[in-house]
mmCIF file of C-alpha atoms in Angstrom:
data_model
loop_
_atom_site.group_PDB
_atom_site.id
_atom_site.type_symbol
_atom_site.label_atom_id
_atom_site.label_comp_id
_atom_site.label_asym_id
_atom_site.label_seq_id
_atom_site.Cartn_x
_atom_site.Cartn_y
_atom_site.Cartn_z
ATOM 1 C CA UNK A 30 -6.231 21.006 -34.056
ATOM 2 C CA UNK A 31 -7.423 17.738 -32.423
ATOM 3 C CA UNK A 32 -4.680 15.992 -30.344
ATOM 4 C CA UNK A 33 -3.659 12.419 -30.790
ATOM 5 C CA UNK A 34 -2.155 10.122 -28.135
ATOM 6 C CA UNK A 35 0.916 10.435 -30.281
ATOM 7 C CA UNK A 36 1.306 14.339 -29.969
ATOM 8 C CA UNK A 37 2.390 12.996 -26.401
ATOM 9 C CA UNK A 38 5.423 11.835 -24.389
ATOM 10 C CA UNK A 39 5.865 9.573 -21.083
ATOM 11 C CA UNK A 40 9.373 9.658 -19.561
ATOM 12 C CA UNK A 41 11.067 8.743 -16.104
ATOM 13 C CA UNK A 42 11.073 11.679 -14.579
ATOM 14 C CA UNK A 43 13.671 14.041 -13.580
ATOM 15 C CA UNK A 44 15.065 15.960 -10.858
ATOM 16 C CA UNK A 45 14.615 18.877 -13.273
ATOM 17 C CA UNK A 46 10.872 18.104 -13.400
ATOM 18 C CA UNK A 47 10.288 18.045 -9.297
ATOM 19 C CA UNK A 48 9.042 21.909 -9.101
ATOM 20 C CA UNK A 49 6.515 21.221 -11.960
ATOM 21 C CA UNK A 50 5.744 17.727 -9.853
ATOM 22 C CA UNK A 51 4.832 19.426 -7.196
ATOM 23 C CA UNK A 52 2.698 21.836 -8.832
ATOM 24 C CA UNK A 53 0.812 19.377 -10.605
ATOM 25 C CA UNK A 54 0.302 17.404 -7.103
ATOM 26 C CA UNK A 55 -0.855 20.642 -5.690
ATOM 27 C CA UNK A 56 -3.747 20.902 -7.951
ATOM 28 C CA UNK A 57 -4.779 17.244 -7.677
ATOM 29 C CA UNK A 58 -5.007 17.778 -3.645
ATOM 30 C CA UNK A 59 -7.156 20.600 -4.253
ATOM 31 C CA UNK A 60 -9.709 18.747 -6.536
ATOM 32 C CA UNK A 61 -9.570 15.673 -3.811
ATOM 33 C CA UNK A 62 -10.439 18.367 -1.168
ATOM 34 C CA UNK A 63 -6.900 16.863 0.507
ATOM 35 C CA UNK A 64 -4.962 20.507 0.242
ATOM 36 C CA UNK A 65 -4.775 20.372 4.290
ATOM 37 C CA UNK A 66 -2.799 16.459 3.933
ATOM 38 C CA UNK A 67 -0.247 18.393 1.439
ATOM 39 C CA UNK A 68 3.012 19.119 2.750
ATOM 40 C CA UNK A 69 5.529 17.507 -0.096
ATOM 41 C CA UNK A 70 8.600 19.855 -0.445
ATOM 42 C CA UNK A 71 11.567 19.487 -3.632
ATOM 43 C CA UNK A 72 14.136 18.428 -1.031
ATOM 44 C CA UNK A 73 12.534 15.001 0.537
ATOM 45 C CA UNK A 74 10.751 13.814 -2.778
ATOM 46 C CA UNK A 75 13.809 14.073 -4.889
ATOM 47 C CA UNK A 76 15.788 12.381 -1.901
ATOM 48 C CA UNK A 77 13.018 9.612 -2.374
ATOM 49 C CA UNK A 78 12.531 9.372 -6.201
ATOM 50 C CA UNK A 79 16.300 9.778 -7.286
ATOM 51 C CA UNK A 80 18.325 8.465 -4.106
ATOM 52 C CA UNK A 81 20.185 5.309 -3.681
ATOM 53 C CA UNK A 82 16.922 3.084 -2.228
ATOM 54 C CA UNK A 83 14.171 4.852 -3.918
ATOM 55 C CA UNK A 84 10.793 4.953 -1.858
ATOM 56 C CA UNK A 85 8.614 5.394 -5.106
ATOM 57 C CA UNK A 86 8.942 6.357 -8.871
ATOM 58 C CA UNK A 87 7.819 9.024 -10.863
ATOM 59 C CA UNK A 88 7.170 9.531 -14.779
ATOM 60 C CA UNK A 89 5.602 12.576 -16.434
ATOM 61 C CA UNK A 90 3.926 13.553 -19.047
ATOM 62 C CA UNK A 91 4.511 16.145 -22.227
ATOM 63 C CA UNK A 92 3.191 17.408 -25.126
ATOM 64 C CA UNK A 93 5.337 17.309 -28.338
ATOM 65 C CA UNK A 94 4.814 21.080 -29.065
ATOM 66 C CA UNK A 95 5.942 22.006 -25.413
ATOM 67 C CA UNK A 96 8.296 19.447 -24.277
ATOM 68 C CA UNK A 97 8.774 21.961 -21.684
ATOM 69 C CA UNK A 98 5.299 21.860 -19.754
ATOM 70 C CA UNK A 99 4.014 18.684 -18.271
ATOM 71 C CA UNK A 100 0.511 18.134 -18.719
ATOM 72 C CA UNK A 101 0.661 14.856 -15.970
ATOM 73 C CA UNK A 102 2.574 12.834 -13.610
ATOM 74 C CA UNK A 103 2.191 9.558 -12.330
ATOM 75 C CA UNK A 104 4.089 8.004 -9.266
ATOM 76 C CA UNK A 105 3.803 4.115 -7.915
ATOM 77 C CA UNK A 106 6.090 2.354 -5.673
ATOM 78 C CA UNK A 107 6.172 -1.459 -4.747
ATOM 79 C CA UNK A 108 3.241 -2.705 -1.976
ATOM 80 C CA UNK A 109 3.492 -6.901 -1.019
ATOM 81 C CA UNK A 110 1.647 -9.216 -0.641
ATOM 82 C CA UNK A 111 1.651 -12.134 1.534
ATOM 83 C CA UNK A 112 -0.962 -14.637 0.316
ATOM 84 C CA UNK A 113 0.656 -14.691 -2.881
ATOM 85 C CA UNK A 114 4.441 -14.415 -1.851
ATOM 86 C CA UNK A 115 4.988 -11.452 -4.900
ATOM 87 C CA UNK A 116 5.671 -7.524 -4.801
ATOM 88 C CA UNK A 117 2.724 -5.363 -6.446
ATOM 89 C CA UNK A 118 2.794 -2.612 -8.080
ATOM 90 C CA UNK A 119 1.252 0.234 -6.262
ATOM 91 C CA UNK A 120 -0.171 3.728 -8.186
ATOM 92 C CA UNK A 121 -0.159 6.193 -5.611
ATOM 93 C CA UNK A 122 -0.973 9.388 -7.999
ATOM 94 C CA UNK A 123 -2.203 10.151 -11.484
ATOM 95 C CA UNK A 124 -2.927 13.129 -12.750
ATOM 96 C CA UNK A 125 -3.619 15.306 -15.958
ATOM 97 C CA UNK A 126 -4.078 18.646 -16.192
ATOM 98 C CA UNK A 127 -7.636 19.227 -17.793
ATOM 99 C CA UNK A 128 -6.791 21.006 -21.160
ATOM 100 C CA UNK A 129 -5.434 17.459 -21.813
ATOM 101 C CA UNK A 130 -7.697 15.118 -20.431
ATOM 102 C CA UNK A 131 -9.872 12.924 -22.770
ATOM 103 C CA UNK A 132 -7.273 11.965 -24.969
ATOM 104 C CA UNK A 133 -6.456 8.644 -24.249
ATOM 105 C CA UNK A 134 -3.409 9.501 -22.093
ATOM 106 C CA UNK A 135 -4.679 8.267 -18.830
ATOM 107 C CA UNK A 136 -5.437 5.068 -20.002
ATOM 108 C CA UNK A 137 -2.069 4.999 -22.051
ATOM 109 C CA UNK A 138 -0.122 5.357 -18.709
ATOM 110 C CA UNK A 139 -2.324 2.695 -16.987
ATOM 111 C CA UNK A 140 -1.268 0.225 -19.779
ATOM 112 C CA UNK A 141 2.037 1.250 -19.118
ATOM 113 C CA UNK A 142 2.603 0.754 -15.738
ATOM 114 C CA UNK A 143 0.288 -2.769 -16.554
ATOM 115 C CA UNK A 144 3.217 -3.541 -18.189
ATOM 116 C CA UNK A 145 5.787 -2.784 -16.050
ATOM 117 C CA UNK A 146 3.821 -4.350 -13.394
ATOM 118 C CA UNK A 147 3.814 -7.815 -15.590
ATOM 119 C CA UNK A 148 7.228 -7.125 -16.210
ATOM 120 C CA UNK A 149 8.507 -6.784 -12.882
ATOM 121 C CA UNK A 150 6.679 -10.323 -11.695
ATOM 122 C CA UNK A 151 4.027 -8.505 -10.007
ATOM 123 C CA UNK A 152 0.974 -10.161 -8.387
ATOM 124 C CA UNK A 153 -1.553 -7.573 -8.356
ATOM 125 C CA UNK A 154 -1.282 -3.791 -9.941
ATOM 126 C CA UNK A 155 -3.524 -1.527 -7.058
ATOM 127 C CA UNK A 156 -4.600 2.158 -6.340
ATOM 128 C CA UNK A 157 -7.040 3.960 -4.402
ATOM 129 C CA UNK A 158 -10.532 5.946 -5.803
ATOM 130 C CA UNK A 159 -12.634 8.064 -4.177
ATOM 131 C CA UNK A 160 -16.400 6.514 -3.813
ATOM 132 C CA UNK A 161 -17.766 9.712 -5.018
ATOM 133 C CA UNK A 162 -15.344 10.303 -7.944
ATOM 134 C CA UNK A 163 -17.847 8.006 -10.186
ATOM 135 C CA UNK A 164 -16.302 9.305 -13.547
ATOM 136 C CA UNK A 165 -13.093 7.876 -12.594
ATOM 137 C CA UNK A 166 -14.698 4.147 -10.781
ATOM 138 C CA UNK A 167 -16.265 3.921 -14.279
ATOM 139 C CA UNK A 168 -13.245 4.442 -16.104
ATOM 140 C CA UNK A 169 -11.148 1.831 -13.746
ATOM 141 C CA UNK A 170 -13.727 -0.431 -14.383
ATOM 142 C CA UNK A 171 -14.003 -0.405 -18.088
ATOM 143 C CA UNK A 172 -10.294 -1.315 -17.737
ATOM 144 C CA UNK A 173 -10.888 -4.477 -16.251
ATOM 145 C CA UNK A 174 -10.196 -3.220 -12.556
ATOM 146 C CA UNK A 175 -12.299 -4.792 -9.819
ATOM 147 C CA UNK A 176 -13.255 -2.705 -6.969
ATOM 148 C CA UNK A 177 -12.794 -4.163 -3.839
ATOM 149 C CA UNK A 178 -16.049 -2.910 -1.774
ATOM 150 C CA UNK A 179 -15.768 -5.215 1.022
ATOM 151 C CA UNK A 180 -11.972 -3.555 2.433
ATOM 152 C CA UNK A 181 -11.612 -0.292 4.185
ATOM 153 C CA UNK A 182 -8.304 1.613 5.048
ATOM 154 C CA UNK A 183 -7.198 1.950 8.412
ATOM 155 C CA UNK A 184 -5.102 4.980 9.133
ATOM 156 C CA UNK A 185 -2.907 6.055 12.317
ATOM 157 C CA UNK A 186 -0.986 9.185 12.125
ATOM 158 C CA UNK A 187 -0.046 12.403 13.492
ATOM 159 C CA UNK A 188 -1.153 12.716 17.275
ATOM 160 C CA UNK A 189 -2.618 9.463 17.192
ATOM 161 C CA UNK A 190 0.288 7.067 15.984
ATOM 162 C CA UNK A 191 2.175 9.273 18.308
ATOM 163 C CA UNK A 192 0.019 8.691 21.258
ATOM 164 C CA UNK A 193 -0.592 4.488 20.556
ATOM 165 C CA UNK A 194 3.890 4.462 20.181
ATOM 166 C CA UNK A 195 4.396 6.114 23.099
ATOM 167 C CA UNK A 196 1.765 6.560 25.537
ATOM 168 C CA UNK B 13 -2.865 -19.946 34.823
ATOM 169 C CA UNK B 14 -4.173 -16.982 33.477
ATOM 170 C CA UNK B 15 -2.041 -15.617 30.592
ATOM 171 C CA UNK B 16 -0.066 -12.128 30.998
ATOM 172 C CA UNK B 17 1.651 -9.708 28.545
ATOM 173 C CA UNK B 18 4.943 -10.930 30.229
ATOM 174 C CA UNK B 19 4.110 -14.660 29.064
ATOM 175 C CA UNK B 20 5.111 -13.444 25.814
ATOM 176 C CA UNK B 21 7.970 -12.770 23.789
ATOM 177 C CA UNK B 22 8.156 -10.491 20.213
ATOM 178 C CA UNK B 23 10.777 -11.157 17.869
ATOM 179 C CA UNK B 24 12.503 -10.424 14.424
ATOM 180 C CA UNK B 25 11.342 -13.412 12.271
ATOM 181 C CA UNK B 26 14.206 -15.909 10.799
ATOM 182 C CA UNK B 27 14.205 -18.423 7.822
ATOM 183 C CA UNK B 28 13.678 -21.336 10.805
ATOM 184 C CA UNK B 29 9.666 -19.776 11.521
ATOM 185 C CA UNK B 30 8.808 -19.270 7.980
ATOM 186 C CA UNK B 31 6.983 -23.017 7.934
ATOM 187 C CA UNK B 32 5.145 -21.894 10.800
ATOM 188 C CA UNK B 33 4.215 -18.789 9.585
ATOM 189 C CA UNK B 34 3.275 -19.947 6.371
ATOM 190 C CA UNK B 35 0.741 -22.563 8.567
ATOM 191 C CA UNK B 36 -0.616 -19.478 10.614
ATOM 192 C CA UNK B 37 -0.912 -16.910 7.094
ATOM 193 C CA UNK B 38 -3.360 -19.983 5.897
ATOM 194 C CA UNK B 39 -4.975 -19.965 9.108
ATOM 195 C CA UNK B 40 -5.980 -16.354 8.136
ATOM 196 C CA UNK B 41 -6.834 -16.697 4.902
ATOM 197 C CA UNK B 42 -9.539 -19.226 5.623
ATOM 198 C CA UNK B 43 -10.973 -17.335 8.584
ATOM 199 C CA UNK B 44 -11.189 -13.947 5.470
ATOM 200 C CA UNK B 45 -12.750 -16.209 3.312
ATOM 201 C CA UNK B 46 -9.864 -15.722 1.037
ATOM 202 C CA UNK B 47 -8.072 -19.473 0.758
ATOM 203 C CA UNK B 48 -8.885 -19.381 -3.368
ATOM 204 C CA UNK B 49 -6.173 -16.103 -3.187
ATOM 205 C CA UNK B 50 -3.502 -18.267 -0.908
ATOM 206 C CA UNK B 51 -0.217 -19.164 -3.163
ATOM 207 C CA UNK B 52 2.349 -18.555 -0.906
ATOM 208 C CA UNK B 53 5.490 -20.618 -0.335
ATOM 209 C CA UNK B 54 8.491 -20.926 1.943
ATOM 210 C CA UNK B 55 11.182 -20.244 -1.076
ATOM 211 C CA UNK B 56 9.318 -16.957 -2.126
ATOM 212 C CA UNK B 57 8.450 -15.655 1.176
ATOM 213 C CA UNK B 58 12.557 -16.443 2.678
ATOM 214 C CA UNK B 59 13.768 -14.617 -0.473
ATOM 215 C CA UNK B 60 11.751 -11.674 -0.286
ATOM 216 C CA UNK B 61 11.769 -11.423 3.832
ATOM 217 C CA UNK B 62 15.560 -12.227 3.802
ATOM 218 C CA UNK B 63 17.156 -11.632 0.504
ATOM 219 C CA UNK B 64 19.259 -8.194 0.553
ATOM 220 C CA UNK B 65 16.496 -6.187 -0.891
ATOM 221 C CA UNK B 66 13.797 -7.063 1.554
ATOM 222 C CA UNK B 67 10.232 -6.142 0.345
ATOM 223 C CA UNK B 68 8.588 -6.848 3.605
ATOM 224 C CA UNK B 69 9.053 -7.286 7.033
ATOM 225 C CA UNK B 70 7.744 -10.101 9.769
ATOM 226 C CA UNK B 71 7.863 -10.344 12.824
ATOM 227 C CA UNK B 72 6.723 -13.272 15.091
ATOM 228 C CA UNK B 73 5.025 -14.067 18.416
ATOM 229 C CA UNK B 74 5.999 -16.872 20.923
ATOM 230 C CA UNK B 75 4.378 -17.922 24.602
ATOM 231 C CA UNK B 76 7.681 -18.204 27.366
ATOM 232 C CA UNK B 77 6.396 -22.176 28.250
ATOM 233 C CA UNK B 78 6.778 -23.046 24.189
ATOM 234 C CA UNK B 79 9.373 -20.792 22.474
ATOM 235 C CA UNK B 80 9.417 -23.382 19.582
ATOM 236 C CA UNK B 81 5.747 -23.003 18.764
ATOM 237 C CA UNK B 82 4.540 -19.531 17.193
ATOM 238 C CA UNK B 83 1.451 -18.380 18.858
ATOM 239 C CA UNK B 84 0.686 -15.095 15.854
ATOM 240 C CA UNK B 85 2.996 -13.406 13.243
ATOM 241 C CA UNK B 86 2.990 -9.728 11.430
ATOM 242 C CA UNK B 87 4.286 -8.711 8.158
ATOM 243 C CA UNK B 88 4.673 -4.957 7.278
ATOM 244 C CA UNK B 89 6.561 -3.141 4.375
ATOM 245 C CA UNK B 90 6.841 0.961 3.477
ATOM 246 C CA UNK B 91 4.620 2.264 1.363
ATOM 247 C CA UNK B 92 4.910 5.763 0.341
ATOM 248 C CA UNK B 93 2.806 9.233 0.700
ATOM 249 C CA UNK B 94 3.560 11.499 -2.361
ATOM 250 C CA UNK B 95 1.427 14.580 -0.290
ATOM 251 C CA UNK B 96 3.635 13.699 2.819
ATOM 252 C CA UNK B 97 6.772 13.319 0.762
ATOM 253 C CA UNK B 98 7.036 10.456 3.658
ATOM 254 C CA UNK B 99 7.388 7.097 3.808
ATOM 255 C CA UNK B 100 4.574 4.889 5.386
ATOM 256 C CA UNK B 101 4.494 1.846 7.469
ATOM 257 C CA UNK B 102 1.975 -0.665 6.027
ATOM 258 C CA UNK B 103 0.338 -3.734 8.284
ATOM 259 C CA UNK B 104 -0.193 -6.452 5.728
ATOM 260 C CA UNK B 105 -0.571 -8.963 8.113
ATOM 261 C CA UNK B 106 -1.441 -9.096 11.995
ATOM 262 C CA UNK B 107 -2.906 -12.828 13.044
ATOM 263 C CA UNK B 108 -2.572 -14.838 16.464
ATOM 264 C CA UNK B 109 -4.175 -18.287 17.426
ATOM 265 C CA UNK B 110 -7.266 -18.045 18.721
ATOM 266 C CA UNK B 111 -6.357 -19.444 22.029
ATOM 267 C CA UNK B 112 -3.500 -16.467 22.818
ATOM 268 C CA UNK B 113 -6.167 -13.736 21.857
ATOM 269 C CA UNK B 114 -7.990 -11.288 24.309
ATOM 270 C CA UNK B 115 -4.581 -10.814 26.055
ATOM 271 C CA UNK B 116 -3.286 -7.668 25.208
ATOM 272 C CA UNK B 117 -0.858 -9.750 22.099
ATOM 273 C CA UNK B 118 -2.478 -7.989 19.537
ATOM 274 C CA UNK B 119 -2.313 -4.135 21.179
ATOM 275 C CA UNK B 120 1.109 -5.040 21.638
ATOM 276 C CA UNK B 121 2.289 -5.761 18.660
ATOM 277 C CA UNK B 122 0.464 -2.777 16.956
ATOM 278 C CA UNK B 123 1.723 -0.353 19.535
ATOM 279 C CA UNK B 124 5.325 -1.941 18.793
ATOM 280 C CA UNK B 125 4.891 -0.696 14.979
ATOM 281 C CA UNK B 126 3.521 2.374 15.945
ATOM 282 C CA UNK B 127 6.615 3.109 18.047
ATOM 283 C CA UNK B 128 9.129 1.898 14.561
ATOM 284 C CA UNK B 129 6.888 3.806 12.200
ATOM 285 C CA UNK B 130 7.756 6.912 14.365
ATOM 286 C CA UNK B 131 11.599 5.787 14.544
ATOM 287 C CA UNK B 132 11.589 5.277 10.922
ATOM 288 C CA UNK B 133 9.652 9.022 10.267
ATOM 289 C CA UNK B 134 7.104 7.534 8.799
ATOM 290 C CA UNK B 135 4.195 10.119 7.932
ATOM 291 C CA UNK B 136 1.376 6.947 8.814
ATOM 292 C CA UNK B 137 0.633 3.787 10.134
ATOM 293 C CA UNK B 138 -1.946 1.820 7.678
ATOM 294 C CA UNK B 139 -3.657 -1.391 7.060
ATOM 295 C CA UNK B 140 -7.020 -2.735 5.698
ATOM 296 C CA UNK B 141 -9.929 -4.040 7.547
ATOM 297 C CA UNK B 142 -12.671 -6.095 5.774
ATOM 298 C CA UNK B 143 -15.754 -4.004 6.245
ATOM 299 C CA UNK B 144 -18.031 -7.000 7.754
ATOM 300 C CA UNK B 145 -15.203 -7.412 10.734
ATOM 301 C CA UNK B 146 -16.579 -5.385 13.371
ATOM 302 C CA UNK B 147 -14.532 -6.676 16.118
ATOM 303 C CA UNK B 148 -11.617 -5.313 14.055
ATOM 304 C CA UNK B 149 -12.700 -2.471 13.781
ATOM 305 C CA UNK B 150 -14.108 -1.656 17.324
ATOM 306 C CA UNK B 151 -10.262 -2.505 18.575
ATOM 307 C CA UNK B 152 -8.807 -0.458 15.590
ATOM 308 C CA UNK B 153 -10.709 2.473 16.743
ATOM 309 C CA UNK B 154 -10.122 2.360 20.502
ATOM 310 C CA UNK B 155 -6.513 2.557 19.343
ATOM 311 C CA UNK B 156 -7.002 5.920 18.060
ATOM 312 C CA UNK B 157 -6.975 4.747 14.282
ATOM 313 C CA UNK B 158 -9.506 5.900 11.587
ATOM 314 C CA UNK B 159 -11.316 4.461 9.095
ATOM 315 C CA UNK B 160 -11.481 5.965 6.132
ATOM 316 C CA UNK B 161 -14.785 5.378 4.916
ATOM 317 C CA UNK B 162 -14.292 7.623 1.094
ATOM 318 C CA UNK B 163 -11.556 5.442 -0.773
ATOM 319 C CA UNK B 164 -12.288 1.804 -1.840
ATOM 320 C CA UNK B 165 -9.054 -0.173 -3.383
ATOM 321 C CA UNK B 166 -9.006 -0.867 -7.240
ATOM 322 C CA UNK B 167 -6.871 -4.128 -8.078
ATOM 323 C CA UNK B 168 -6.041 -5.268 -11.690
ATOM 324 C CA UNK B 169 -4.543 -8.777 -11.195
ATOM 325 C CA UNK B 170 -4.608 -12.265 -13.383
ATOM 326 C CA UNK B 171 -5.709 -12.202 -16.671
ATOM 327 C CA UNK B 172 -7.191 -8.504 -16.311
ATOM 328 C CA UNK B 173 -3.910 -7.444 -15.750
ATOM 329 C CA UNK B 174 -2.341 -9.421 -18.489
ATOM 330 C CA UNK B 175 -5.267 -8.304 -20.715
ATOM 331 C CA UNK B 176 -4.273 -4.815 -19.984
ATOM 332 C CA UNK B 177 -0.952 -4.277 -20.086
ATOM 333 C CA UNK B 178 -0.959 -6.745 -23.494
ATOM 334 C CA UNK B 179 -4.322 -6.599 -25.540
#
């Protein structure tokens, strides 16, 4: 039976989804080679996604046969920017598991958080791509994304932020 | 006189600097080449610096001899690590006058957010360099910060964005 982008849900998520969550953002760190940067647990990301000053926000995704069984989550949170005085909104992880890629859902929950992002009186909508993961740069770009080849991220953490705060 | 560390004073921004710091974020938007991207104004950057929600953070920079005149400013806001299950601390913003560099200012200020990203458990300390500054990025890395080379930003903004979320 050939699925069609209406066999499938997207909800807010719940803290009854967290285990499957985490789960599903197991198996993306594994296919970005990131499995050593994991170390989300239940307790701190449903203190973030469902306290009273959420850090970021999650939705999922389900098929109607097996409401049950997520086949994807996304999460975003708000990022700022100066130069135009606004809050963006900021996709920090998408992912579908494979049996139910190809079916329109990814760029179903792009248009969605557009949306929101339009919505919420949002200057830019923003993520991060691997350079090597060309499937996905091509399917960014056929969305209208731009990607910004000039910028680079700078990162300080673990022993190093430690070291720079208190030396 | 040859300026010292101790010439200087770092402070919590208030509504009275935001003129100021508006004059010194256009400062750095023509030096990146990015003044066509400049739309910020005083009403939207006090409501969203002071209002009781904040969605950033600034700080601002002053010489002892001229407390009324702001040598450089910052602006930082969380962002959020789903693999951490940690909140980050994100540099949007570091600039200082040309005439107060090369004096330890800009070290100073980055090792004082290093020091509240670590108060504040933050999992990283993050910003974005453009890839043609190598000044920046020399100073970044004798800090002890990396840059990671792999992931390239994706932005959806303007009529893209509209286009997107509405086609």
């Amino acid at each position: 039976m050939k699925e069609s982008l209406q066999d499938y849900v997207l909800r807010e998520a719940t803290p009854d989804d967290i285990e499957q969550v985490l789960h599903l953002m197991r198996e993306m760190a594994e296919f970005e080679q990131l499995v050593d940067q994991f170390h989300a647990d239940a307790h701190a990301l449903n203190a973030h996604l469902f306290g009273p000053q959420p850090s970021a926000h999650c939705l999922v995704m389900t098929h109607r046969n097996a409401p049950q069984a997520l086949v994807g989550y996304t999460m975003w949170f708000h990022n700022y920017s100066s130069f135009l005085a606004k809050r963006g909104l900021y996709l920090e992880d998408i992912y579908i598991v494979p049996a139910h890629r190809r079916k329109g859902l990814g760029r179903h929950v792009l248009q969605y958080l557009a949306a929101k992002a339009i919505a919420l009186d949002c200057g830019r909508f923003e993520w991060v791509v691997l350079d090597w993961n060309q499937d996905a740069i091509d399917f960014y770009t056929q969305l209208g994304a731009t990607v910004l080849d000039e910028w680079r991220t700078v990162r300080l953490s673990g022993d190093a932020l430690r070291q720079l705060a208190h030396p």
